[in-house]
Coordinates of C-alpha atoms and ligand atoms in Angstrom, one line a residue:
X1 CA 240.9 54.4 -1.7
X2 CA 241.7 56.7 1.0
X3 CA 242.5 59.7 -0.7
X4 CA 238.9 60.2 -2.4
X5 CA 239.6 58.8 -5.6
X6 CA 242.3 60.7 -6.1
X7 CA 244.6 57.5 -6.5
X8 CA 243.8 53.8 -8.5
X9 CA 243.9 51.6 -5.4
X10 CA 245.5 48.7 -7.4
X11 CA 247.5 48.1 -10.9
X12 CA 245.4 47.1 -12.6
X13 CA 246.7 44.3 -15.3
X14 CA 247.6 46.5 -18.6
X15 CA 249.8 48.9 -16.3
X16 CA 252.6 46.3 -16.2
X17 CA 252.7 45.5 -20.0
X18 CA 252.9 49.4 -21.0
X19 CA 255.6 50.0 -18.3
X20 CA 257.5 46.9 -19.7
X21 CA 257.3 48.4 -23.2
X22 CA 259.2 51.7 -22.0
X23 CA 261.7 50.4 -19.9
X24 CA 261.9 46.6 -20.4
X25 CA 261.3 43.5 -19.2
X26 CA 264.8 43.5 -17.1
X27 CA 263.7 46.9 -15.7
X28 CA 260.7 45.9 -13.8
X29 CA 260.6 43.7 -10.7
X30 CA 257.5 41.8 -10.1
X31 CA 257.5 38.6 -8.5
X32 CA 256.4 39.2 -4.2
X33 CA 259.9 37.1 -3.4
X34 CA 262.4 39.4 -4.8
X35 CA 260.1 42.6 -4.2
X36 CA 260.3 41.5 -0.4
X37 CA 264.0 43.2 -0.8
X38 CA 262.0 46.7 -0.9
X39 CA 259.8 46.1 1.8
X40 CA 261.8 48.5 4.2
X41 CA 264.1 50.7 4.3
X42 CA 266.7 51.6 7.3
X43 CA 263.6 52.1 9.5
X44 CA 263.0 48.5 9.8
X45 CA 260.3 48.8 12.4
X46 CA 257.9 49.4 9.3
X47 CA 257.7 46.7 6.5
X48 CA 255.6 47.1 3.3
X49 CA 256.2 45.4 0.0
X50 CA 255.7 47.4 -3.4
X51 CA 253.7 45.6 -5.6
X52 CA 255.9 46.9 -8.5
X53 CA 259.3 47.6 -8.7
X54 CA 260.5 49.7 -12.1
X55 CA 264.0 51.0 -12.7
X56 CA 264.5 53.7 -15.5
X57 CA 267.7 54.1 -16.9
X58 CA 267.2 58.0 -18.1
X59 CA 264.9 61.3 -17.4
X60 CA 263.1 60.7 -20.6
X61 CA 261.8 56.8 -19.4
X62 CA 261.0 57.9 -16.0
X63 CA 259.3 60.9 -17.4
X64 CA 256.9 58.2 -19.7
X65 CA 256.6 55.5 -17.1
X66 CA 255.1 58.4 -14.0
X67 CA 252.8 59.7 -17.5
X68 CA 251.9 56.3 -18.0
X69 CA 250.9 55.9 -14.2
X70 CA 249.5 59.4 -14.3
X71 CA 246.7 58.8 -16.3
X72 CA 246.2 55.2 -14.3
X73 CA 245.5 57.3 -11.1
X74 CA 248.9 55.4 -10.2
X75 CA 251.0 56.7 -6.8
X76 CA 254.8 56.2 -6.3
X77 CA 257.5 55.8 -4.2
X78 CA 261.0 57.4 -5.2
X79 CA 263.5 55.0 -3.9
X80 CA 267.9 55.3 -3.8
X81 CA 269.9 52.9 -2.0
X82 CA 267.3 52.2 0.9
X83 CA 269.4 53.6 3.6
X84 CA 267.5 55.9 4.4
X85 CA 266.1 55.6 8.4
X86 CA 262.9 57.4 8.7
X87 CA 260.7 54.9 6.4
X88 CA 260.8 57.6 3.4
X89 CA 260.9 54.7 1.2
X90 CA 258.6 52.6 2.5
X91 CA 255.2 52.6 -0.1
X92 CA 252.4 53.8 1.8
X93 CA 249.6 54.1 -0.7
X94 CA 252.0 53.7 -3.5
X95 CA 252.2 50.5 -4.9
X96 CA 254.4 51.6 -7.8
X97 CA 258.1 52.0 -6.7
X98 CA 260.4 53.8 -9.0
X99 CA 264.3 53.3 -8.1
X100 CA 267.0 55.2 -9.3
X101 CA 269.8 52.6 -9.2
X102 CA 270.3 52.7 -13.2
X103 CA 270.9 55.8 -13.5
X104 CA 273.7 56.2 -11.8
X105 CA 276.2 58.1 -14.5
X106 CA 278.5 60.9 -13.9
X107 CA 277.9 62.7 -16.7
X108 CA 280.0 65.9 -16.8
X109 CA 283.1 67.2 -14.3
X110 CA 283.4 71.5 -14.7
X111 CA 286.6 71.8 -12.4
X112 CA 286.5 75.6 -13.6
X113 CA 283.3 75.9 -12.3
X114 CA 283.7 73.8 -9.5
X115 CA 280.5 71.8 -10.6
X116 CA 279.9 67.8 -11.2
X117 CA 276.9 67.1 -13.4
X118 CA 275.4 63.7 -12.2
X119 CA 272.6 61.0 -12.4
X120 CA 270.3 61.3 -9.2
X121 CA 271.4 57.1 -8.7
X122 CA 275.1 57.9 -8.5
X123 CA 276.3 56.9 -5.5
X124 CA 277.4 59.9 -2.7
X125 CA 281.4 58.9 -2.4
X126 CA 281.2 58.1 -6.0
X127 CA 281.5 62.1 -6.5
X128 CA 284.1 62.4 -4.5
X129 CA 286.2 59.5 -6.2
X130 CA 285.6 61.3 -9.4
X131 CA 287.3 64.6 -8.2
X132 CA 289.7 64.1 -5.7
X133 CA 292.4 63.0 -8.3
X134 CA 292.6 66.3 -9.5
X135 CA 292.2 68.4 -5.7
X136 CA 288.9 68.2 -5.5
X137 CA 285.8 67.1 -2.7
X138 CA 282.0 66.7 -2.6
X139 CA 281.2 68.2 1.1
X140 CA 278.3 66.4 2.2
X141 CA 279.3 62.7 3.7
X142 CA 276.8 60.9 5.5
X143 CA 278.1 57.3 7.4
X144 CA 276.3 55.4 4.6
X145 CA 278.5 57.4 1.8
X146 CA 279.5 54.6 0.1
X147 CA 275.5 53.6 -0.2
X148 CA 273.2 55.9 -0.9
X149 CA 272.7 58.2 -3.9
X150 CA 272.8 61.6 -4.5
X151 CA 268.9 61.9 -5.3
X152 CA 268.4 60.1 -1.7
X153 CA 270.5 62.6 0.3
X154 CA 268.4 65.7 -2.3
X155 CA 264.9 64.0 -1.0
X156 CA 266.6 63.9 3.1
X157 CA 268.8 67.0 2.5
X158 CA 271.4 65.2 4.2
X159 CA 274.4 66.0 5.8
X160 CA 277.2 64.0 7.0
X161 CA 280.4 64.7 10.0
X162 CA 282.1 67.3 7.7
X163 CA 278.6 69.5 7.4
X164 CA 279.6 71.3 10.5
X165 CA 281.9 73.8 8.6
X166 CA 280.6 73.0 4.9
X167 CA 277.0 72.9 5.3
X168 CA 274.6 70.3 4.2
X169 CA 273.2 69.1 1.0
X170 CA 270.7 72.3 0.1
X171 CA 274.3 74.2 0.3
X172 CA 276.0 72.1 -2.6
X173 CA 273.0 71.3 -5.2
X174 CA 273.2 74.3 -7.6
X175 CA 270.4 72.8 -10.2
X176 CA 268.0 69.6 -10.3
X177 CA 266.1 67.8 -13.3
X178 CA 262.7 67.1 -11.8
X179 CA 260.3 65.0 -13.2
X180 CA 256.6 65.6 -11.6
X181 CA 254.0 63.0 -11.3
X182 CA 252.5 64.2 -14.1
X183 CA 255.3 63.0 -16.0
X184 CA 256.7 66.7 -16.7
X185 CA 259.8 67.6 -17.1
X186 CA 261.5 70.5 -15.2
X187 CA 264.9 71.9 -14.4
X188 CA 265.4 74.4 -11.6
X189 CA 268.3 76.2 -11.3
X190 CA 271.6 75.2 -13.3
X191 CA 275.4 75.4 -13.0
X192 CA 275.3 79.2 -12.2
X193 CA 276.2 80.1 -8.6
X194 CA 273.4 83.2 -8.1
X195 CA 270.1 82.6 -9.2
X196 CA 266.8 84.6 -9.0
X197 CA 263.2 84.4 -7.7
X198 CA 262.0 81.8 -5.3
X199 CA 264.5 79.3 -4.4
X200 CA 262.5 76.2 -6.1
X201 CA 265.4 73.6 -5.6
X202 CA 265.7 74.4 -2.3
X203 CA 262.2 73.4 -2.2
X204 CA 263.2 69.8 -3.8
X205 CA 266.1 69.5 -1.6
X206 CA 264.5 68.0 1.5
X207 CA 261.2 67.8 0.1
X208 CA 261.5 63.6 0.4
X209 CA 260.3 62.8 -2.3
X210 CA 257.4 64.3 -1.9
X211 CA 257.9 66.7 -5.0
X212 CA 258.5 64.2 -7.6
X213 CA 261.8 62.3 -9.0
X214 CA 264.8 64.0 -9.6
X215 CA 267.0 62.2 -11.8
X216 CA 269.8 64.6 -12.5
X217 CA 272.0 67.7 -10.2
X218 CA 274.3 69.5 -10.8
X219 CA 276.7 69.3 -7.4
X220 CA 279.0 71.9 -6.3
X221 CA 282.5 70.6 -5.3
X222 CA 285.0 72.1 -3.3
X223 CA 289.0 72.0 -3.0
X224 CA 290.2 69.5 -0.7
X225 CA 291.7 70.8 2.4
X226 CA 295.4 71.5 2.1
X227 CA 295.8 69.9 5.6
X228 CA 293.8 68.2 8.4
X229 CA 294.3 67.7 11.9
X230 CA 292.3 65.0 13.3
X231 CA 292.3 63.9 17.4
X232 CA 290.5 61.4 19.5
X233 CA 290.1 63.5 22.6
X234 CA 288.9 61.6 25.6
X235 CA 286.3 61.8 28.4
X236 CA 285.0 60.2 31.9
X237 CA 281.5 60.9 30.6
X238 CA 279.4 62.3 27.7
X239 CA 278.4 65.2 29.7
X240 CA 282.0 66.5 30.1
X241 CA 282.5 65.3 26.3
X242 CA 279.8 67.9 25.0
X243 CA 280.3 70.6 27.2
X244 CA 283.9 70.9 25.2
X245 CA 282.3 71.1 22.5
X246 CA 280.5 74.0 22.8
X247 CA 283.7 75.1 24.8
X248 CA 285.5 74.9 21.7
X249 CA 283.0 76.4 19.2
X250 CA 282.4 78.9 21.5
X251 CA 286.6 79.7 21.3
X252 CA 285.5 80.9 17.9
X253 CA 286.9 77.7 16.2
X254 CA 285.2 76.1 13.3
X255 CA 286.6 72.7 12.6
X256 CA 285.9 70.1 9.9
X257 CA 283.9 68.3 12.6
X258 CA 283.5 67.4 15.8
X259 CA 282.1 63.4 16.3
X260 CA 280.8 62.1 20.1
X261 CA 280.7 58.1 20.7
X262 CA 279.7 56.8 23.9
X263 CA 280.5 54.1 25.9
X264 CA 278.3 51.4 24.5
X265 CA 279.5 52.9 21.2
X266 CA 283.3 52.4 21.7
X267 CA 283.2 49.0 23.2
X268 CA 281.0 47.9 20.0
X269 CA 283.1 49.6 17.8
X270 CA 286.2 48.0 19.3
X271 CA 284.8 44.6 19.4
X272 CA 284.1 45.0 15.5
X273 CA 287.5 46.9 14.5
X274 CA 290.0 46.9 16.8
X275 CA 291.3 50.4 16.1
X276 CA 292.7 51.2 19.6
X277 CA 290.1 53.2 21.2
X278 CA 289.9 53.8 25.1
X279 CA 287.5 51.1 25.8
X280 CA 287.3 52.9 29.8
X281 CA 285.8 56.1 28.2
X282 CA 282.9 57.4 29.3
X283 CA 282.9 58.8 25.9
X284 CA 285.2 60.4 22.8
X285 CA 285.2 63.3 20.7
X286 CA 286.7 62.9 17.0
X287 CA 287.4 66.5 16.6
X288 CA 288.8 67.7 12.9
X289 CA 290.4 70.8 11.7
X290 CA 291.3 71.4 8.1
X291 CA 292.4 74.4 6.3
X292 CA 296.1 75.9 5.5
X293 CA 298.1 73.9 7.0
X294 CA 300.2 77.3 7.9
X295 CA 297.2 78.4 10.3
X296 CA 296.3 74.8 11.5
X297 CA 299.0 74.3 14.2
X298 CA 298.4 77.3 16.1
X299 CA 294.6 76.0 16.0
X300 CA 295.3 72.4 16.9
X301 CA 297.0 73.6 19.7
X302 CA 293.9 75.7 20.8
X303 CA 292.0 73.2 20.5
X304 CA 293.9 70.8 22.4
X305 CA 294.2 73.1 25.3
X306 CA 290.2 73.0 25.1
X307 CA 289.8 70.1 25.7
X308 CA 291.9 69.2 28.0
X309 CA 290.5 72.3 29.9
X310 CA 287.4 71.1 29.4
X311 CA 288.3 67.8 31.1
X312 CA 289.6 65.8 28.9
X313 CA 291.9 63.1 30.0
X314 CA 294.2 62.7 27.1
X315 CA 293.8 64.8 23.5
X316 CA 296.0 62.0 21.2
X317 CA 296.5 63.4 17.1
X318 CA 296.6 61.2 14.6
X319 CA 300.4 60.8 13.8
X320 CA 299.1 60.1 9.5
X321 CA 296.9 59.5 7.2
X322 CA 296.4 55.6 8.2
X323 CA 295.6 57.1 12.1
X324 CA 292.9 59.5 10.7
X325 CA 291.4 57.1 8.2
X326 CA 291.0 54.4 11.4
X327 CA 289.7 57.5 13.1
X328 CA 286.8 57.8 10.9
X329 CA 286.5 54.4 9.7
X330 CA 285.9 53.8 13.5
X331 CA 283.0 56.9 13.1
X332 CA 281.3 55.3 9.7
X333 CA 281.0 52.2 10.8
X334 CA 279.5 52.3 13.8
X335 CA 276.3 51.9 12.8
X336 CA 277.4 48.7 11.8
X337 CA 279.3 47.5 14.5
X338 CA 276.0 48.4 17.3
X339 CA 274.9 45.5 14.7
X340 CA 276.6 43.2 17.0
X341 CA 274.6 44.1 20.2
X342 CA 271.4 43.4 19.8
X343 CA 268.6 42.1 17.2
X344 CA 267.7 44.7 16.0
X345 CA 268.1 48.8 16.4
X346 CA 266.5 52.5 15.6
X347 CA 268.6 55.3 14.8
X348 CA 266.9 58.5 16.4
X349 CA 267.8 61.7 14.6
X350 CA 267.1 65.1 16.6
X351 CA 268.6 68.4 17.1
X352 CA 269.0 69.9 20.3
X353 CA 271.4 73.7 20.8
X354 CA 274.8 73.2 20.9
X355 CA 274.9 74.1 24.4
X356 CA 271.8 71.6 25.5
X357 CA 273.5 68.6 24.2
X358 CA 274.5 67.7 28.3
X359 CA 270.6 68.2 28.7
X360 CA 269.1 65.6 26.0
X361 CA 272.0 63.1 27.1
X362 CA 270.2 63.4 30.3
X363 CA 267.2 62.5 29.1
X364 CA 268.4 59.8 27.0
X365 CA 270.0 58.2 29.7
X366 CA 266.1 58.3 31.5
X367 CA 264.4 57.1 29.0
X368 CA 266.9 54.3 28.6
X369 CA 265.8 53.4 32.3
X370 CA 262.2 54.3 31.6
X371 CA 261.9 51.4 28.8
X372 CA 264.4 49.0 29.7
X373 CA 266.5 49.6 26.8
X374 CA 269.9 50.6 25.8
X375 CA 270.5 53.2 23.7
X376 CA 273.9 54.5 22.5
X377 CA 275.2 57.6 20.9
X378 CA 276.9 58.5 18.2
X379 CA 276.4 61.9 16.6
X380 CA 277.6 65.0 15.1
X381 CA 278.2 66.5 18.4
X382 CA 279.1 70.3 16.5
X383 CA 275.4 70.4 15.2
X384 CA 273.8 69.6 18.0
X385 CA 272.5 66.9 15.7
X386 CA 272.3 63.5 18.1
X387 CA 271.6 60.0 17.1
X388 CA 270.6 57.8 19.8
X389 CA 270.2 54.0 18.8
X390 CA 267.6 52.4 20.4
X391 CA 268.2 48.6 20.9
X392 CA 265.8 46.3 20.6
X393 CA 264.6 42.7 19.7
X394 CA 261.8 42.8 17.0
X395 CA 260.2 39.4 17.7
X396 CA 259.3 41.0 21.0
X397 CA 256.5 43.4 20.5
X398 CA 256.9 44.7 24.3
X399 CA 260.1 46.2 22.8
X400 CA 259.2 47.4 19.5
X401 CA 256.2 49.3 21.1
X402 CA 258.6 50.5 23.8
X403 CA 261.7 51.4 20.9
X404 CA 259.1 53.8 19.1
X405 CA 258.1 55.5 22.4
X406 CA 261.3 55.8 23.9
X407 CA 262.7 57.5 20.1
X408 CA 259.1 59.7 20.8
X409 CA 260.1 60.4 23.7
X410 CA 263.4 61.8 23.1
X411 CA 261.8 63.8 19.9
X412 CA 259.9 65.5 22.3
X413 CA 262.1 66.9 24.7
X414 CA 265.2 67.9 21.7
X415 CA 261.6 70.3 20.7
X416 CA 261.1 71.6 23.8
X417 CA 264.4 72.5 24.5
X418 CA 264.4 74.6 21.1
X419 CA 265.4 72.0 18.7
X420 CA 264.3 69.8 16.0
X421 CA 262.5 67.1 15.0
X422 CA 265.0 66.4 12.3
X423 CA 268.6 66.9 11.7
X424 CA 269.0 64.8 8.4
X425 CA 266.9 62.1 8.6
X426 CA 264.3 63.2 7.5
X427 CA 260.4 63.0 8.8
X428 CA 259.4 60.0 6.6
X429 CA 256.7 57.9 8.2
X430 CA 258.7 57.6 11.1
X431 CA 258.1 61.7 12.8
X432 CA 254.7 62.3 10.9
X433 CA 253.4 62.1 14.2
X434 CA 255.5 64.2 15.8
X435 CA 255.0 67.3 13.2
X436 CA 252.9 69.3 14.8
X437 CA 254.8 69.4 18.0
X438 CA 257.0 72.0 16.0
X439 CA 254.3 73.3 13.4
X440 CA 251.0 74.7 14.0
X441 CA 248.1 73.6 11.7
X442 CA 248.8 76.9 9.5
X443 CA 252.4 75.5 9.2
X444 CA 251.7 72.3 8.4
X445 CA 248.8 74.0 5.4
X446 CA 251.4 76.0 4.0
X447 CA 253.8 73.1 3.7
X448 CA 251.3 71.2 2.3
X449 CA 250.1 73.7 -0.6
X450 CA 253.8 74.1 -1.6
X451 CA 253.9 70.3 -2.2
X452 CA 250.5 70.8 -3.9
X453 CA 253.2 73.5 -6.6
X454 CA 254.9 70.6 -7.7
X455 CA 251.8 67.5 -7.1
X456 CA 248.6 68.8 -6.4
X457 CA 247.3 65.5 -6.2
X458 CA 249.7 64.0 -4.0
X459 CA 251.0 60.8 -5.7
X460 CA 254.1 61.3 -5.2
X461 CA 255.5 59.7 -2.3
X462 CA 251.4 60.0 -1.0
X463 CA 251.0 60.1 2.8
X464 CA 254.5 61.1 3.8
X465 CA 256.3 63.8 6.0
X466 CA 253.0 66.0 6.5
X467 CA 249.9 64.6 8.4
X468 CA 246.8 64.8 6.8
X469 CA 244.5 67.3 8.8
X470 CA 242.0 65.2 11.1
X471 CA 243.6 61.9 10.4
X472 CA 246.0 60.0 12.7
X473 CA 248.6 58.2 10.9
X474 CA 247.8 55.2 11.1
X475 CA 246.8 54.7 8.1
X476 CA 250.7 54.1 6.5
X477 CA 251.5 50.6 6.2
X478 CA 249.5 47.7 5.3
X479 CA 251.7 45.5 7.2
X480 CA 252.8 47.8 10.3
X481 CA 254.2 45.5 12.7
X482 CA 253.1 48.0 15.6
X483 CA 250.0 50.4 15.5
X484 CA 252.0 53.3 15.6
Ligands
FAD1 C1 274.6 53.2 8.4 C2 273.9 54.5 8.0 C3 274.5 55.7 8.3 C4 273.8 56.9 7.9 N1 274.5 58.1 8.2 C5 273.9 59.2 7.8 C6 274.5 60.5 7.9 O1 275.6 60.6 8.5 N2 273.9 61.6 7.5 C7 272.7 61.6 6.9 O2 272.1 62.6 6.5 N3 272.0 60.4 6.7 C8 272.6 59.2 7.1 N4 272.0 58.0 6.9 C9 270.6 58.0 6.3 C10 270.6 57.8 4.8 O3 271.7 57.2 4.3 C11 270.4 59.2 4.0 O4 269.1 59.7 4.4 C12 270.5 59.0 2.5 O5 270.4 60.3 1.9 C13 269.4 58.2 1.9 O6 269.8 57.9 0.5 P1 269.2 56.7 -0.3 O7 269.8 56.8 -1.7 O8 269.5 55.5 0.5 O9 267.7 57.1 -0.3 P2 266.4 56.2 0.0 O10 266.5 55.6 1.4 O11 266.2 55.2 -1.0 O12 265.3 57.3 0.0 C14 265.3 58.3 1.0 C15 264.1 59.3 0.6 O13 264.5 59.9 -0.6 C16 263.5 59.7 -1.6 N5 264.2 59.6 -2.9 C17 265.2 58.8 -3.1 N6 265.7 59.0 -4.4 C18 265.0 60.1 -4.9 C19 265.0 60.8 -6.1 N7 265.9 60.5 -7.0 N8 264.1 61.8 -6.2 C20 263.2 62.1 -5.3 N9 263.2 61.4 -4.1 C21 264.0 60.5 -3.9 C22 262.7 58.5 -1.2 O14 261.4 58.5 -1.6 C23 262.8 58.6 0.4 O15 261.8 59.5 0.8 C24 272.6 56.9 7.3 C25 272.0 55.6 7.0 C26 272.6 54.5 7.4 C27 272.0 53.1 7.1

């Protein structure tokens, strides 16, 4: 194998029967037919099958089966829901995969301590569900909230619309259960809000999987609003649209969030839901405040006057509750609806300033032209964070060569106008490439002997986020549609 021996390059036949005998024979998925269910995540453009699919129910079986593939020489790949969209669950070297989807209990809610103890399966609004009775919120809320799991957004550090003001998952996990390749057991930090020494689960959070499994957190929570104002504010164009963005921040407002959707984004989202939005836009701004509702008038107003100043062509508040949730159900679900437009798509994650947003839309719009494909935007305007969707049709090759250089493309110029490679998705497979357009090789060492901390031999998630020195990545998938 690849990695000098380091890994078994096969499973070989007594590795099924011992795994069996620690979690069970319904635990384990074997036959190629249903495994082809794993063989991609959100980033479809890469497809690779596990050969071996086992789902533990608790720390202590997940701890035995990675022992058990430990001393087989055995790589993994962590795996949630599968939403994720930068390949970080596609096996690459790994033909073990490992999914949380069992254990998915809440296992304790501290409302005095503001803390919800959870399996790493449990699904992100799940949390939420299981507090707001009583007053209570998780913060991070990624579109695919009702999907993925609370161990997938650790591993992508994700964030979500309402991570503008709250911050994104490193700012809520106060403690993690870890369970190393070796099969170890660890827990870093706990339910206590100040810790000590290095900041190991901020290590985990974000690491992708890449550190081992984590299988339990301990979550912070926070009190839900007292009030919200939400709008739809609307534009003649996505450069007007962002430039009251940073018009607004810039006021010295925070809000809850602040959402863009382009043209191609409305009409799809219309066609799909029929919620009433301005299907002549150029583009819209979802823009939410939330606080006391005693301060939020004078802000609402503010921010109305903001807008409109910034060229807005009508600011409309949602009059209740059923107008803000068709607000945002419009938001979550547009991934969905761009569904309708074409074959297939790529979601592009970057970061760009605030205030360079106009700028990257630009370029967008050029490499749109360049490749000969559409690409709409949806994206958490207030981070800077964008999300163009490349559309494309994957039994054309032309255009999946052409939807991975046009996404490249775009990476390149959010780095060179100061941003990132990454605003939540996550490098994956997908932006291994890309790394050392923000990293030097010194970087990209010291990253590496951190991951070496928690799996020096790399079996954990092998031959993700970090590119080897001296080799191209083209190792990754076996069944790489595209030489990437
Ligand atoms: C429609 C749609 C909308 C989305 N919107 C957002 C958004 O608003 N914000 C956002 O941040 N993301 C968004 N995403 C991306 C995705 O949902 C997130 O990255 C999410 O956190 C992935 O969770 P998952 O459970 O599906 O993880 P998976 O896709 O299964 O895995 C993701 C990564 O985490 C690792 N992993 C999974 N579980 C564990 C574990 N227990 N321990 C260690 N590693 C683990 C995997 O190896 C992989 O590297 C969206 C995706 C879709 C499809």
């Amino acid at each position: 194998m690849s990695y000098d021996g380091k890994f078994a390059p096969r499973l070989d036949p007594g590795v099924i029967d011992e795994l069996r005998s620690i979690v069970g024979e319904r635990a384990i998925v074997s036959h190629p037919s249903e495994l082809k269910v794993y063989e991609c995540d959100g980033w479809t453009i890469e497809k690779s099958a596990p050969d071996l699919l086992v789902m533990p129910r608790t720390t202590e079986e997940t701890s035995a089966v990675l022992a058990a593939l430990w001393r087989r020489k055995i790589a993994f790949v962590p795996r949630g829901a599968g939403t994720g969209l930068s390949g970080g669950a596609l096996p690459v070297e790994a033909p073990v995969m490992i999914c949380t989807s069992r254990m998915n209990r809440i296992l304790g809610i501290e409302l005095a301590s503001r803390c919800v103890e959870v399996e790493s399966g449990v699904v992100n609004l799940h949390v939420t569900n299981a507090v707001k009775g009583a007053g209570f919120f998780y913060a991070p809320d990624p579109s695919s909230q009702q999907a993925c799991t609370i161990g997938g957004n650790i591993a992508e550090n994700s964030g979500g619309p309402h991570t503008l003001k709250y911050g994104v998952t490193t700012n809520h996990v106060l403690g993690v259960t870890l369970v190393l390749a070796t099969g170890e057991i660890v827990e870093l930090g706990g339910v206590c809000e100040e810790g000590c020494g290095y900041d190991l689960v901020g290590a985990v959070v974000g690491a992708e999987g890449t550190a081992g499994i984590v299988t339990r957190a301990s979550l912070r929570i926070m009190r839900e609003p007292q009030a919200h104002r939400t709008f739809l504010a609307t534009f003649a164009d996505a450069d007007t649209a962002t430039r009251a963005v940073s018009a607004i921040i810039g006021a010295g407002i925070v809000p809850g969030a602040i959402e863009m959707m382009d043209q191609l984004i409305i009409r799809a989202v219309e066609d799909a839901f029929h919620i009433g939005l301005p299907l002549d836009a150029g583009a819209v701004l979802i823009i939410e405040l939330d606080g006391l509702a005693a301060a939020l008038d004078e802000h609402a107003a503010a921010v109305m006057s903001i807008a409109r100043g910034a060229g807005a062509s009508e600011v409309r508040l949602a009059r209740d509750d059923a107008e803000r949730a068709a607000l945002w159900k419009a938001r979550k679900r547009a991934f969905g609806a761009v569904g309708r437009l074409a074959p297939n798509y790529a979601t592009q994650d970057g970061v760009v300033p605030r205030t360079r947003l106009p700028d990257i839309l630009r370029v967008i719009s050029a490499v749109s032209r360049k490749y000969g494909l559409a690409i709409g935007n949806v994206f958490h305007a207030g981070d800077g964070n964008i999300h163009p969707i490349v559309l494309y049709d994957e039994r054309e090759p032309a255009q999946v060569r052409a939807a991975i250089d046009a996404g490249r493309e775009i990476l390149a110029a959010c780095v060179a106008m100061g941003g990132s490679l990454t605003g939540e998705h996550g490098i994956g497979v997908e932006k291994q490439g890309e790394m050392p357009l923000l990293f030097s090789p010194d970087d990209l060492l010291v990253m590496t002997e951190l991951r070496h901390v928690f799996d020096p031999l790399e079996r954990s998630n092998p031959n993700k986020v970090i590119p080897r020195p001296g080799a191209c990545v083209e190792v990754s998938a076996p069944h790489r549609q595209v030489p990437i």
